[in-house]
Coordinates of C-alpha atoms in Angstrom, one line a residue:
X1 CA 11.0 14.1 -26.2
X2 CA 9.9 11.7 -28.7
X3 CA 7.3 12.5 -31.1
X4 CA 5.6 10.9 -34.4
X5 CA 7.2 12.6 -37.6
X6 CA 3.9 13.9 -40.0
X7 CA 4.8 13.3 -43.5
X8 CA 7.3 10.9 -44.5
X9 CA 8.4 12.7 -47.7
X10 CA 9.2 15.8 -45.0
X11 CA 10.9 13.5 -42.9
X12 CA 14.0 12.3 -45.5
X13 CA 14.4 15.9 -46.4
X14 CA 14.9 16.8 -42.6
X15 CA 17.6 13.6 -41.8
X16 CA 19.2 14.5 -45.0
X17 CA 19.7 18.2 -44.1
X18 CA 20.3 17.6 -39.8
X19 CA 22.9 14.8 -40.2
X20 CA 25.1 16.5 -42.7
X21 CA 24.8 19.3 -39.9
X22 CA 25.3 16.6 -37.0
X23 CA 27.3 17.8 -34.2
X24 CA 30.6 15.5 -34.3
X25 CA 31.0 13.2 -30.9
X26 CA 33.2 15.0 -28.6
X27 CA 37.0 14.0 -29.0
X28 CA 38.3 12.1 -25.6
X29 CA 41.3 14.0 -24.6
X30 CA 44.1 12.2 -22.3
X31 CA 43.6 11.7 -18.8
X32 CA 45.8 14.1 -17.3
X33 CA 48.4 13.8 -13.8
X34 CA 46.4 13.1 -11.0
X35 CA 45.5 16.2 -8.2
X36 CA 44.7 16.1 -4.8
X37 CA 44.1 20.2 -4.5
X38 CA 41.4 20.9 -2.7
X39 CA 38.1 21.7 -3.8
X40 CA 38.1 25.8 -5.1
X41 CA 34.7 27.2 -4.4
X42 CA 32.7 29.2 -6.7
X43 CA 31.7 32.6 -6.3
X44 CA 28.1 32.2 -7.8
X45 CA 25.4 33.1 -6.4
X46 CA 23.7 30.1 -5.1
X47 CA 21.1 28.3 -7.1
X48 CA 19.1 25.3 -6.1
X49 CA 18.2 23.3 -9.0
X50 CA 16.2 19.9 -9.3
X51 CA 17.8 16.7 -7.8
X52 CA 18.3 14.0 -10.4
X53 CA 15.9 12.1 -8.1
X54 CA 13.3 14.4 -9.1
X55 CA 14.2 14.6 -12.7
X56 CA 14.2 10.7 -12.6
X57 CA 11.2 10.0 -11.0
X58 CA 8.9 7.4 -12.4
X59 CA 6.0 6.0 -10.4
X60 CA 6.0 2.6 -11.9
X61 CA 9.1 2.0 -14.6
X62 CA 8.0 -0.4 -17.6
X63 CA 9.9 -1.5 -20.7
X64 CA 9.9 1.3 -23.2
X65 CA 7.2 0.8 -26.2
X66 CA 9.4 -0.4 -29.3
X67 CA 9.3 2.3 -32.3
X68 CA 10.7 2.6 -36.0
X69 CA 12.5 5.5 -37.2
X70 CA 9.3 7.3 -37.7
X71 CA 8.4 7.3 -34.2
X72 CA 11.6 8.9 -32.9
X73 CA 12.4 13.3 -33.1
X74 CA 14.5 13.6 -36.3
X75 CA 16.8 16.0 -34.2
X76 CA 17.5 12.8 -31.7
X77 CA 18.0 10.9 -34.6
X78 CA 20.3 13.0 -35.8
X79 CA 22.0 13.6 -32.4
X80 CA 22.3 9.5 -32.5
X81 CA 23.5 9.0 -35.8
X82 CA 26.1 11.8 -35.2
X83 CA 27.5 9.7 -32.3
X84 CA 27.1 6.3 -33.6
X85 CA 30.2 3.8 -33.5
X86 CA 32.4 5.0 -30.4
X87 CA 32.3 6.7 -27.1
X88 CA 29.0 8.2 -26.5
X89 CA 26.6 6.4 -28.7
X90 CA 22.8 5.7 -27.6
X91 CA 20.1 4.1 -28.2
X92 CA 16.6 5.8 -29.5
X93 CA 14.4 1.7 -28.9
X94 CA 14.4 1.6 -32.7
X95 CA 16.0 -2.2 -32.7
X96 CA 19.3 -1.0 -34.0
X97 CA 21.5 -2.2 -31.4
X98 CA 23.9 -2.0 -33.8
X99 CA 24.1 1.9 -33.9
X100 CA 26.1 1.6 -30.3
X101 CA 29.0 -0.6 -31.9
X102 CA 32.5 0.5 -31.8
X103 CA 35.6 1.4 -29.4
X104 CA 35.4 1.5 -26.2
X105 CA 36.2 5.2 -24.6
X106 CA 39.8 3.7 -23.7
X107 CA 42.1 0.4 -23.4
X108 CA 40.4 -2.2 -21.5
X109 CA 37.5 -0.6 -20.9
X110 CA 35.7 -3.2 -23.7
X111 CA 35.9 -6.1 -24.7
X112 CA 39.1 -8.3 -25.5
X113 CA 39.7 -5.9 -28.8
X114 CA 38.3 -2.7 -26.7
X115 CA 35.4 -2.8 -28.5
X116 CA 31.8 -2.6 -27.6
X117 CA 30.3 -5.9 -30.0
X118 CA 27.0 -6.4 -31.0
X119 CA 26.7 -9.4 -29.3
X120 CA 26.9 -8.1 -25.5
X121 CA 24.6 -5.6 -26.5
X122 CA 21.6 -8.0 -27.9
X123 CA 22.1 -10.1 -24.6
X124 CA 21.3 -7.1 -22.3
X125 CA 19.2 -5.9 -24.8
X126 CA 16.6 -5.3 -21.6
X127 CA 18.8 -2.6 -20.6
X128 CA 18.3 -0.3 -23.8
X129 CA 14.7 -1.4 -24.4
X130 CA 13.5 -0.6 -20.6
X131 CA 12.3 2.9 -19.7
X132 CA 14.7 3.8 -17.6
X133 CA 17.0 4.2 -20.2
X134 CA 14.5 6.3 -22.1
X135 CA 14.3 8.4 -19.4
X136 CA 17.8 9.2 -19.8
X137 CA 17.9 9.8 -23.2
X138 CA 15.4 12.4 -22.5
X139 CA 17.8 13.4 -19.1
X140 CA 20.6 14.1 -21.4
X141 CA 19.3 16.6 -23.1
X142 CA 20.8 15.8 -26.9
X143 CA 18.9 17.5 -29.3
X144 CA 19.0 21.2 -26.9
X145 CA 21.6 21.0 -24.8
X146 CA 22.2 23.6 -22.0
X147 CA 24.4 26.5 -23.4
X148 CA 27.2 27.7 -21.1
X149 CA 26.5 31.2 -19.7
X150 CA 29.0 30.7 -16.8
X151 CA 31.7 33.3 -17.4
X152 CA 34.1 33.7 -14.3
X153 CA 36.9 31.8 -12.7
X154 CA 37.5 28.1 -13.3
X155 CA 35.3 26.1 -10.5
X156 CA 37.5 22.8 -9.5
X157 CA 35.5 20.3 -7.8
X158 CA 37.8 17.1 -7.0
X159 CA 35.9 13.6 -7.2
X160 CA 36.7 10.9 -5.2
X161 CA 37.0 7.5 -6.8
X162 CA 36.2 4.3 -4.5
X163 CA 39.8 3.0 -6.4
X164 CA 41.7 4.9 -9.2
X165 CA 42.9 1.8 -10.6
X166 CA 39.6 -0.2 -11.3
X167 CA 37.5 0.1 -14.5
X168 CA 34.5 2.4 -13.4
X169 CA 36.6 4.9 -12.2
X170 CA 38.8 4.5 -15.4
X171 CA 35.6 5.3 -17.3
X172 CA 35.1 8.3 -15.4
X173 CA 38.1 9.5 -16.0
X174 CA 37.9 8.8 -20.1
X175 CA 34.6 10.3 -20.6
X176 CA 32.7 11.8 -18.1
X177 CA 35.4 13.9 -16.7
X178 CA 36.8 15.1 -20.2
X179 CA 33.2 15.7 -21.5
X180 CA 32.7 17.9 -18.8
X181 CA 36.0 20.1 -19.3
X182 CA 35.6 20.2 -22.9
X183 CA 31.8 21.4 -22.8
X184 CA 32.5 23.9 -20.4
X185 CA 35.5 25.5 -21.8
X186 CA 37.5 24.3 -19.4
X187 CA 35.6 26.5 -16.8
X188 CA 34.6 23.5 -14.7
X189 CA 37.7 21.3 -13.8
X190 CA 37.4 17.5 -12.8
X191 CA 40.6 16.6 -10.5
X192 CA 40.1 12.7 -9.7
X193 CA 41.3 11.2 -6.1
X194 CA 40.8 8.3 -4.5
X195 CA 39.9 6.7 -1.5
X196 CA 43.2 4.9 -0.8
X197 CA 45.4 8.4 -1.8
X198 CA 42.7 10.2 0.9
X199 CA 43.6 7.8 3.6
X200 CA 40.0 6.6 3.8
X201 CA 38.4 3.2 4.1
X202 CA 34.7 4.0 2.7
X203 CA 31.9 3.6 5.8
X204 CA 32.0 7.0 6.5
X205 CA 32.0 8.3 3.2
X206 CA 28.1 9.7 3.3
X207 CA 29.4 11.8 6.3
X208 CA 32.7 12.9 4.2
X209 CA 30.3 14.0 1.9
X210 CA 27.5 15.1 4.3
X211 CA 30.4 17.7 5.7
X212 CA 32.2 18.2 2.7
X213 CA 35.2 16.7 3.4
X214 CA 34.3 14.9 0.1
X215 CA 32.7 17.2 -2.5
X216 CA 31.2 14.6 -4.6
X217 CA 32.4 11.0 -4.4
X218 CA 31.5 7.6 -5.4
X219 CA 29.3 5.7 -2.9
X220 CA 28.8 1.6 -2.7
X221 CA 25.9 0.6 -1.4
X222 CA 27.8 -2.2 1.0
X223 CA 30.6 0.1 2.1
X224 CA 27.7 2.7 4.0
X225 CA 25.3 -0.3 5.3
X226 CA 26.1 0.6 8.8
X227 CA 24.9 4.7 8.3
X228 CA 22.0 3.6 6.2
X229 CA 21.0 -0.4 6.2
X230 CA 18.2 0.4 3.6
X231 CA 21.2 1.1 1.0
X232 CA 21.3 -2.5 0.7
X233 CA 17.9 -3.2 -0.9
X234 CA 19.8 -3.4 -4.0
X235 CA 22.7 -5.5 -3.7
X236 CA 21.0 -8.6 -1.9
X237 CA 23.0 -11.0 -2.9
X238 CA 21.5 -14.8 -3.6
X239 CA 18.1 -13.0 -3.9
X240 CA 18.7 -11.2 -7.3
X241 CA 19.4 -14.4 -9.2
X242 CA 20.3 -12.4 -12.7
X243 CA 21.1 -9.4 -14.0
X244 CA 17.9 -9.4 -15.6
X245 CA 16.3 -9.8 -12.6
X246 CA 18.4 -7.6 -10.8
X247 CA 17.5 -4.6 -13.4
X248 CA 13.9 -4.7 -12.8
X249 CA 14.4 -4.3 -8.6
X250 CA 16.9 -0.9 -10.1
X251 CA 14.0 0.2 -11.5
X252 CA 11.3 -0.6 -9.2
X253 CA 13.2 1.1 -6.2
X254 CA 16.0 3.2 -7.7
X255 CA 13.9 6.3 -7.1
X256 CA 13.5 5.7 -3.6
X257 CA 16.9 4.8 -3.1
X258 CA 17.0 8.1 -4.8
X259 CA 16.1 9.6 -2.7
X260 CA 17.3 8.1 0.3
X261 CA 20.9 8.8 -0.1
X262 CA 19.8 12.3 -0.7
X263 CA 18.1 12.8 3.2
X264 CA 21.0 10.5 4.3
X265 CA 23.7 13.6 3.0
X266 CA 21.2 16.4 4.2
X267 CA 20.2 17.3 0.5
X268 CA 23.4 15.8 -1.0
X269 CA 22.5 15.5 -5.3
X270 CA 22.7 12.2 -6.6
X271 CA 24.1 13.4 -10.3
X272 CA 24.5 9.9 -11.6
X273 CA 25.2 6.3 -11.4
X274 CA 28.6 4.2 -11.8
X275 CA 26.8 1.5 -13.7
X276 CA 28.5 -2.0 -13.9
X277 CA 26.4 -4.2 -15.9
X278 CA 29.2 -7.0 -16.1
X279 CA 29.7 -6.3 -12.1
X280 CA 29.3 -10.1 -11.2
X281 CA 31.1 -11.0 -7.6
X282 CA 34.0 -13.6 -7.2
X283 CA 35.6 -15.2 -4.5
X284 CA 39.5 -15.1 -5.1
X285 CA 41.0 -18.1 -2.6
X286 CA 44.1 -20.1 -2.3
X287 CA 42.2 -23.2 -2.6
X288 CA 39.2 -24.3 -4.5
X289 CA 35.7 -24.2 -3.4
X290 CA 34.0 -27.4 -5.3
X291 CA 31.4 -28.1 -2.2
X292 CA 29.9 -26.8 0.1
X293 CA 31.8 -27.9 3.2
X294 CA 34.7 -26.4 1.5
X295 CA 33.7 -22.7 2.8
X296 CA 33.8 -24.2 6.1
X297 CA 36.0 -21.6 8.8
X298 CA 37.0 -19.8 5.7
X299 CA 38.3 -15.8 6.6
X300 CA 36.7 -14.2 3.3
X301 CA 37.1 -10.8 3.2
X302 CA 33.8 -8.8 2.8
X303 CA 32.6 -5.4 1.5
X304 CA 29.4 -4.9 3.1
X305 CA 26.4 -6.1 5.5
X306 CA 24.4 -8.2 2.7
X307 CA 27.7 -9.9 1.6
X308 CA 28.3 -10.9 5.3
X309 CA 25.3 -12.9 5.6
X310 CA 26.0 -14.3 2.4
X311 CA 29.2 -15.3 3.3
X312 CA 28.3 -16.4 6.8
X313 CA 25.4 -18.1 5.6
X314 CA 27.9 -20.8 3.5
X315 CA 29.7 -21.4 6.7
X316 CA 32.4 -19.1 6.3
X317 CA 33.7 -16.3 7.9
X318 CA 33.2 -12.7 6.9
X319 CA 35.2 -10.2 7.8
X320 CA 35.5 -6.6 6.5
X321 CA 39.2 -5.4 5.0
X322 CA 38.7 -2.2 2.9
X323 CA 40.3 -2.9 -0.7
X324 CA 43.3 -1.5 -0.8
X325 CA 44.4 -3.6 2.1
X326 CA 43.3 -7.0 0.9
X327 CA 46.2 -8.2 -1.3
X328 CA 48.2 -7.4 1.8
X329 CA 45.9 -9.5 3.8
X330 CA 45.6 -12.7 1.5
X331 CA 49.6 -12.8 0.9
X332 CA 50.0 -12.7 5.0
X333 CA 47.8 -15.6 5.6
X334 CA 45.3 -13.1 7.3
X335 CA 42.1 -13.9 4.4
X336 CA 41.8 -16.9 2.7
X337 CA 39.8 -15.1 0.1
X338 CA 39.0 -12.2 -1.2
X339 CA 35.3 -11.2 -2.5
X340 CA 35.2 -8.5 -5.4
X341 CA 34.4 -8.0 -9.2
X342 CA 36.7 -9.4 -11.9
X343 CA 38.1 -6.2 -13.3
X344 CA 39.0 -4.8 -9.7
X345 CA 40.5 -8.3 -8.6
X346 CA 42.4 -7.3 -11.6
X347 CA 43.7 -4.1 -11.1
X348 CA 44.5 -5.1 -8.2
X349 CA 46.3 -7.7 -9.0
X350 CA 45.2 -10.4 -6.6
X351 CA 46.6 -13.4 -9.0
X352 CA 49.5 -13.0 -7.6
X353 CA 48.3 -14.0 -4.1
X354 CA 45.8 -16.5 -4.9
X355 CA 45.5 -19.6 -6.9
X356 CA 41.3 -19.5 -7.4
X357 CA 38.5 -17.6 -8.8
X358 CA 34.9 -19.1 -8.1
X359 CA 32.0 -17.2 -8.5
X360 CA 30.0 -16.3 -9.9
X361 CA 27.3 -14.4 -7.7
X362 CA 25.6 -12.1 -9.8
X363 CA 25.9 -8.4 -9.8
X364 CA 24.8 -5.9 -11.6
X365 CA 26.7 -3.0 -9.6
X366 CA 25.2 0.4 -9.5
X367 CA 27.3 2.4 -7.1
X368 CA 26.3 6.4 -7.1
X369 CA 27.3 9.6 -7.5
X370 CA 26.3 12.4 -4.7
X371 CA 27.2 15.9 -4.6
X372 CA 27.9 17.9 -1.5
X373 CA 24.1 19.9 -0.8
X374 CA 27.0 23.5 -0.4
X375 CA 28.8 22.7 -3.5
X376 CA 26.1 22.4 -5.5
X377 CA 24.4 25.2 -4.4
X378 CA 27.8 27.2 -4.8
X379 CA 27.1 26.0 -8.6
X380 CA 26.0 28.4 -11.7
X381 CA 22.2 27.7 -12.5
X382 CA 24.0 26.5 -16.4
X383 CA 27.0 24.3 -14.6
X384 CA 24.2 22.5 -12.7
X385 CA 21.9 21.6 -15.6
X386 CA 25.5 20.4 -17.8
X387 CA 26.0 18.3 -15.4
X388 CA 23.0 17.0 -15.3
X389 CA 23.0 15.9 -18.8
X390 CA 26.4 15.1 -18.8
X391 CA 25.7 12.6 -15.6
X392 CA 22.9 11.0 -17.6
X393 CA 25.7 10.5 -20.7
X394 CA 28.0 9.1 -18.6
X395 CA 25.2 6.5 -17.3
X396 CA 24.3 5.7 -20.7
X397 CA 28.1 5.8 -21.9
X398 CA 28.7 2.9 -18.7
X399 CA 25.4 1.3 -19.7
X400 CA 27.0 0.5 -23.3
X401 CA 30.7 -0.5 -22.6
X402 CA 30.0 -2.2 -18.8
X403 CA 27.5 -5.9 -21.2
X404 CA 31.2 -7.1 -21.6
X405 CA 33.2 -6.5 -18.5
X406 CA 32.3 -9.9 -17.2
X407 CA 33.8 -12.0 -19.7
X408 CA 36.4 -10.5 -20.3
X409 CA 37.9 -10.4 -17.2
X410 CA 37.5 -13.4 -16.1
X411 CA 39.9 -14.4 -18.9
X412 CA 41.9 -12.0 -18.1
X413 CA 42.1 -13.3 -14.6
X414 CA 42.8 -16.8 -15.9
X415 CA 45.7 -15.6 -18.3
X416 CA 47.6 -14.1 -15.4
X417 CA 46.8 -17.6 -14.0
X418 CA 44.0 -18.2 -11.9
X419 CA 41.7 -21.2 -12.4
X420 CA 38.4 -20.7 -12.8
X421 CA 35.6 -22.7 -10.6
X422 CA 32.1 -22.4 -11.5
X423 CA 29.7 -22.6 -8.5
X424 CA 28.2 -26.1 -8.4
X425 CA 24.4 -26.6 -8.9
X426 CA 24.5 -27.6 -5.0
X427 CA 25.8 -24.3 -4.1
X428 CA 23.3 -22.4 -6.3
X429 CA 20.8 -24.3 -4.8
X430 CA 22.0 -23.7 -1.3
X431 CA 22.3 -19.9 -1.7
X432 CA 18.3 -19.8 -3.2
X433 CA 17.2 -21.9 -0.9
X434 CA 18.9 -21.4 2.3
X435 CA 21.1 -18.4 2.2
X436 CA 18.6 -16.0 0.5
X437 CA 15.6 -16.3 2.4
X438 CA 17.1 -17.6 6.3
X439 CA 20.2 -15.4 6.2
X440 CA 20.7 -12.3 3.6
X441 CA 17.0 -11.1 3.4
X442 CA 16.1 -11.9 7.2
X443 CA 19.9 -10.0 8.1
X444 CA 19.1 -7.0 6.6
X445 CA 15.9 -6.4 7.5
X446 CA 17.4 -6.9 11.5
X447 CA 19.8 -4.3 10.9
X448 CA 16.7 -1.8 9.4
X449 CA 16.2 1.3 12.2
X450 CA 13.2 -0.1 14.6
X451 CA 10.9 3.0 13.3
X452 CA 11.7 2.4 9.8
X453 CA 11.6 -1.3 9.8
X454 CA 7.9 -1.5 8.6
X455 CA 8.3 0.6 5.9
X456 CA 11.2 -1.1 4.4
X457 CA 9.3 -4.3 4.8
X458 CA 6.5 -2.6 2.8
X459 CA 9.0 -1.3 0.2
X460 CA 10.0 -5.0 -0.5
X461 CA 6.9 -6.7 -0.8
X462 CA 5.4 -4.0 -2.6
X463 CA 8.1 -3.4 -5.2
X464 CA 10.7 -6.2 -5.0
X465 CA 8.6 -9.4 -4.1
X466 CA 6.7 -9.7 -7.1
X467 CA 9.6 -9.6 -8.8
X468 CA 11.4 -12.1 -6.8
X469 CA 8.7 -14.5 -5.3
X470 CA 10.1 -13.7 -1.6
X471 CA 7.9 -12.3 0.7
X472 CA 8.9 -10.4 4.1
X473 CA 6.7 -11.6 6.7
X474 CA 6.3 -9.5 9.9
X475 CA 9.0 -10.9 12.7
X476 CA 11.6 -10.8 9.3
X477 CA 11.4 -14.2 8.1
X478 CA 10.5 -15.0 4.6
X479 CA 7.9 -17.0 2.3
X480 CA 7.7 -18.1 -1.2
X481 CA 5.1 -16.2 -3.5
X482 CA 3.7 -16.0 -7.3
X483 CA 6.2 -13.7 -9.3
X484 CA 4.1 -11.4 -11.3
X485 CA 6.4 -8.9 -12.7

């Protein structure tokens, strides 16, 4: 927690003596050989420990109160300073943005040089100055961390990656899965898969991990619209109209969403979030898109519910291709564009079967994190809470490195060849005032469950319209309000 120091003369006496002490930031070994062994259970007794959703719970998120170094514990302080200028550094809402400067945890996971600059950091500076990030700070547990008391067998518990090749899951595999190995003693093992190596397309992946077929995986909110349409409250695309924007919605509902996707896995865990804050969407095509009649019959290939009506709402024609297939599809003349982020266009090399990237339509992409309701429970007491904190690392770690992705990518994009078209202001102005309100918000809230479709009307004009000015009226149609938030 933080806490006011007492006497300032006590207070240089303590930094001097707890930073020359400062636990050193945790080496980042090598990623090793990918495994697809299956997932050992452990022979613990079982546990139940709280969700993250209850950890995480905050009635009405605000923007953290700004402090000085006098505000903040002089163990965090410490704990900050001793990670400052690489992989894991944070933030303690002191001003000094600076402190989280330095390399990104591997190659192309920062900026142009790898790096996490100053500047990408000041211009989300909402992100670190918002309460949600102090909450996990406080989540992550830096100045007492949980000691291991775990002493038996390894436990391996193989995640499941949305796509090994694309930057989130690279970050997972450079820092959250090597922290975890390294702070248990190698006594909880992280194997990473993928949804392409499993053979499986992604709608049924809160089922996989419902059953366990999936121990813990990655889950996008557009991929499981069809199991659980409220998932889609936060990627409503055309109504968030910036990140900024986007980030207070996260906040507003996150919770709830929460705990959604935990009844929707029968007491799944959501451990933590695959934060992209440079997650903006772009349409890859073979031809340009300079009007709007040019999206006209279009086959654009889609990756959820809310992106349909998006898509459908410009005139073109949405249809879902899971990822892996759609470089196949646009060089066979089946799309004529493909809809992702820049860095996963990019991985995925789609340059080579396209001529345009237009965009963009913002995104700030928060995919999550769930753990099988058995495994967990299979879990030490210890290995739970480690996770915990180290899941609350990891979402600070992506909320440091992801300012950048944007950018960068889209000239990487352009290198390998690709010319970039900026939406037109008579696009943007279509998607605010046609697409948003007559087809993505009144789409989803036809796909919401008749006996939850009140509520979810409630849950947006209680939380999201004020932030938004769009209102929900009761047949699903929309209005313009005041935005007061």
């Amino acid at each position: 927690m933080l806490k006011p120091l007492l006497l300032g003369g006590v207070l240089i006496l303590l930094l001097a003596l707890v930073v020359a002490c400062g636990e050193a930031a945790t080496p980042v070994p090598t990623e090793p050989p990918p495994t697809a062994a299956p997932t050992a259970a452990p022979t613990a007794a079982p546990t139940v420990a709280p969700t993250a959703t209850e950890a995480a719970m905050q009635e009405e998120p605000t923007e953290a109160p700004a402090m000085t170094d006098s505000d903040v514990d002089p163990d965090l302080l410490a704990a900050a300073e001793a990670r400052a200028g690489g992989p894991g550094a944070f933030y303690l809402g002191d001003g000094d943005y600076g402190r989280m400067v330095g390399p990104a945890p591997a190659e192309g996971l920062g900026d142009a040089d790898d790096m996490v600059n100053l500047a990408g950091l000041e211009r989300e500076s909402y992100l670190f100055d918002s309460q949600y990030y102090m909450d996990l700070v406080e989540k992550a547990n830096f100045t007492n961390p949980t000691e291991m008391t775990y002493d038996g067998e390894p436990i391996e518990i193989q995640f499941a990656c949305i796509n090994r090749t694309v930057a989130p899951c690279e970050l997972w595999a450079n820092f959250f899965k090597p922290q975890v190995e390294a702070r248990t003693n190698g006594k909880v093992l992280v194997p990473i898969t993928s949804f392409p190596e499993l053979g499986i397309a992604g709608p049924d992946s809160l089922e996989q991990v419902t059953n366990g077929t999936l121990p813990w995986a990655e889950i996008t909110s557009g991929y499981v619209s069809g199991h659980m349409p409220e998932a889609e409250l936060a990627i409503m695309y055309g109504v968030y109209p910036d990140h900024e924007v986007e980030f207070k919605v996260t906040q507003a509902i996150g919770p709830e969403l929460d705990r959604l996707f935990e009844e929707n896995t029968e007491g799944g865990i959501v451990l933590t979030h695959m934060w992209v804050s440079g997650g903006d969407q772009f349409f890859f095509c073979k031809e340009g898109i300079a009007e709007l009649s040019d999206f006209e019959g279009r086959k654009v290939r889609s990756h959820g519910s809310a992106l349909s009506d998006w898509i459908n709402g410009f005139g073109a024609d949405a249809q879902f291709v899971a990822f892996a297939e759609v470089y196949t599809a646009l060089e066979r003349g089946i799309l004529d564009c493909g809809v992702t982020v820049a860095f996963a266009a990019h991985a995925q090399r789609w340059y080579e079967v396209t001529d345009y990237m237009v965009g963009p339509l913002s995104s700030q992409l928060l995919n999550t994190v769930i753990v099988n309701r058995d495994v967990w429970d299979g879990l030490p007491p210890d290995i739970q809470q480690i996770l915990l904190e180290e899941g609350a690392r990891h979402e600070l770690e992506a909320m440091r490195v992801t300012p950048a992705w944007n950018e960068v990518w889209i000239q990487r994009n352009i290198d390998a060849g690709l010319e970039y078209q900026e939406f037109s202001d008579a696009l943007m102005d279509h998607m605010r005032n046609v697409v948003a309100t007559q087809h993505v918000v009144p789409g989803f809230i036809s796909r919401q469950d008749e006996d939850n479709r009140d509520n979810i009307i409630a849950l947006f004009n209680e939380k999201i319209a004020p932030i938004v000015g769009l209102k929900v009226l009761p047949d699903g149609t929309t209005e313009r309000v005041p935005i007061t938030q």
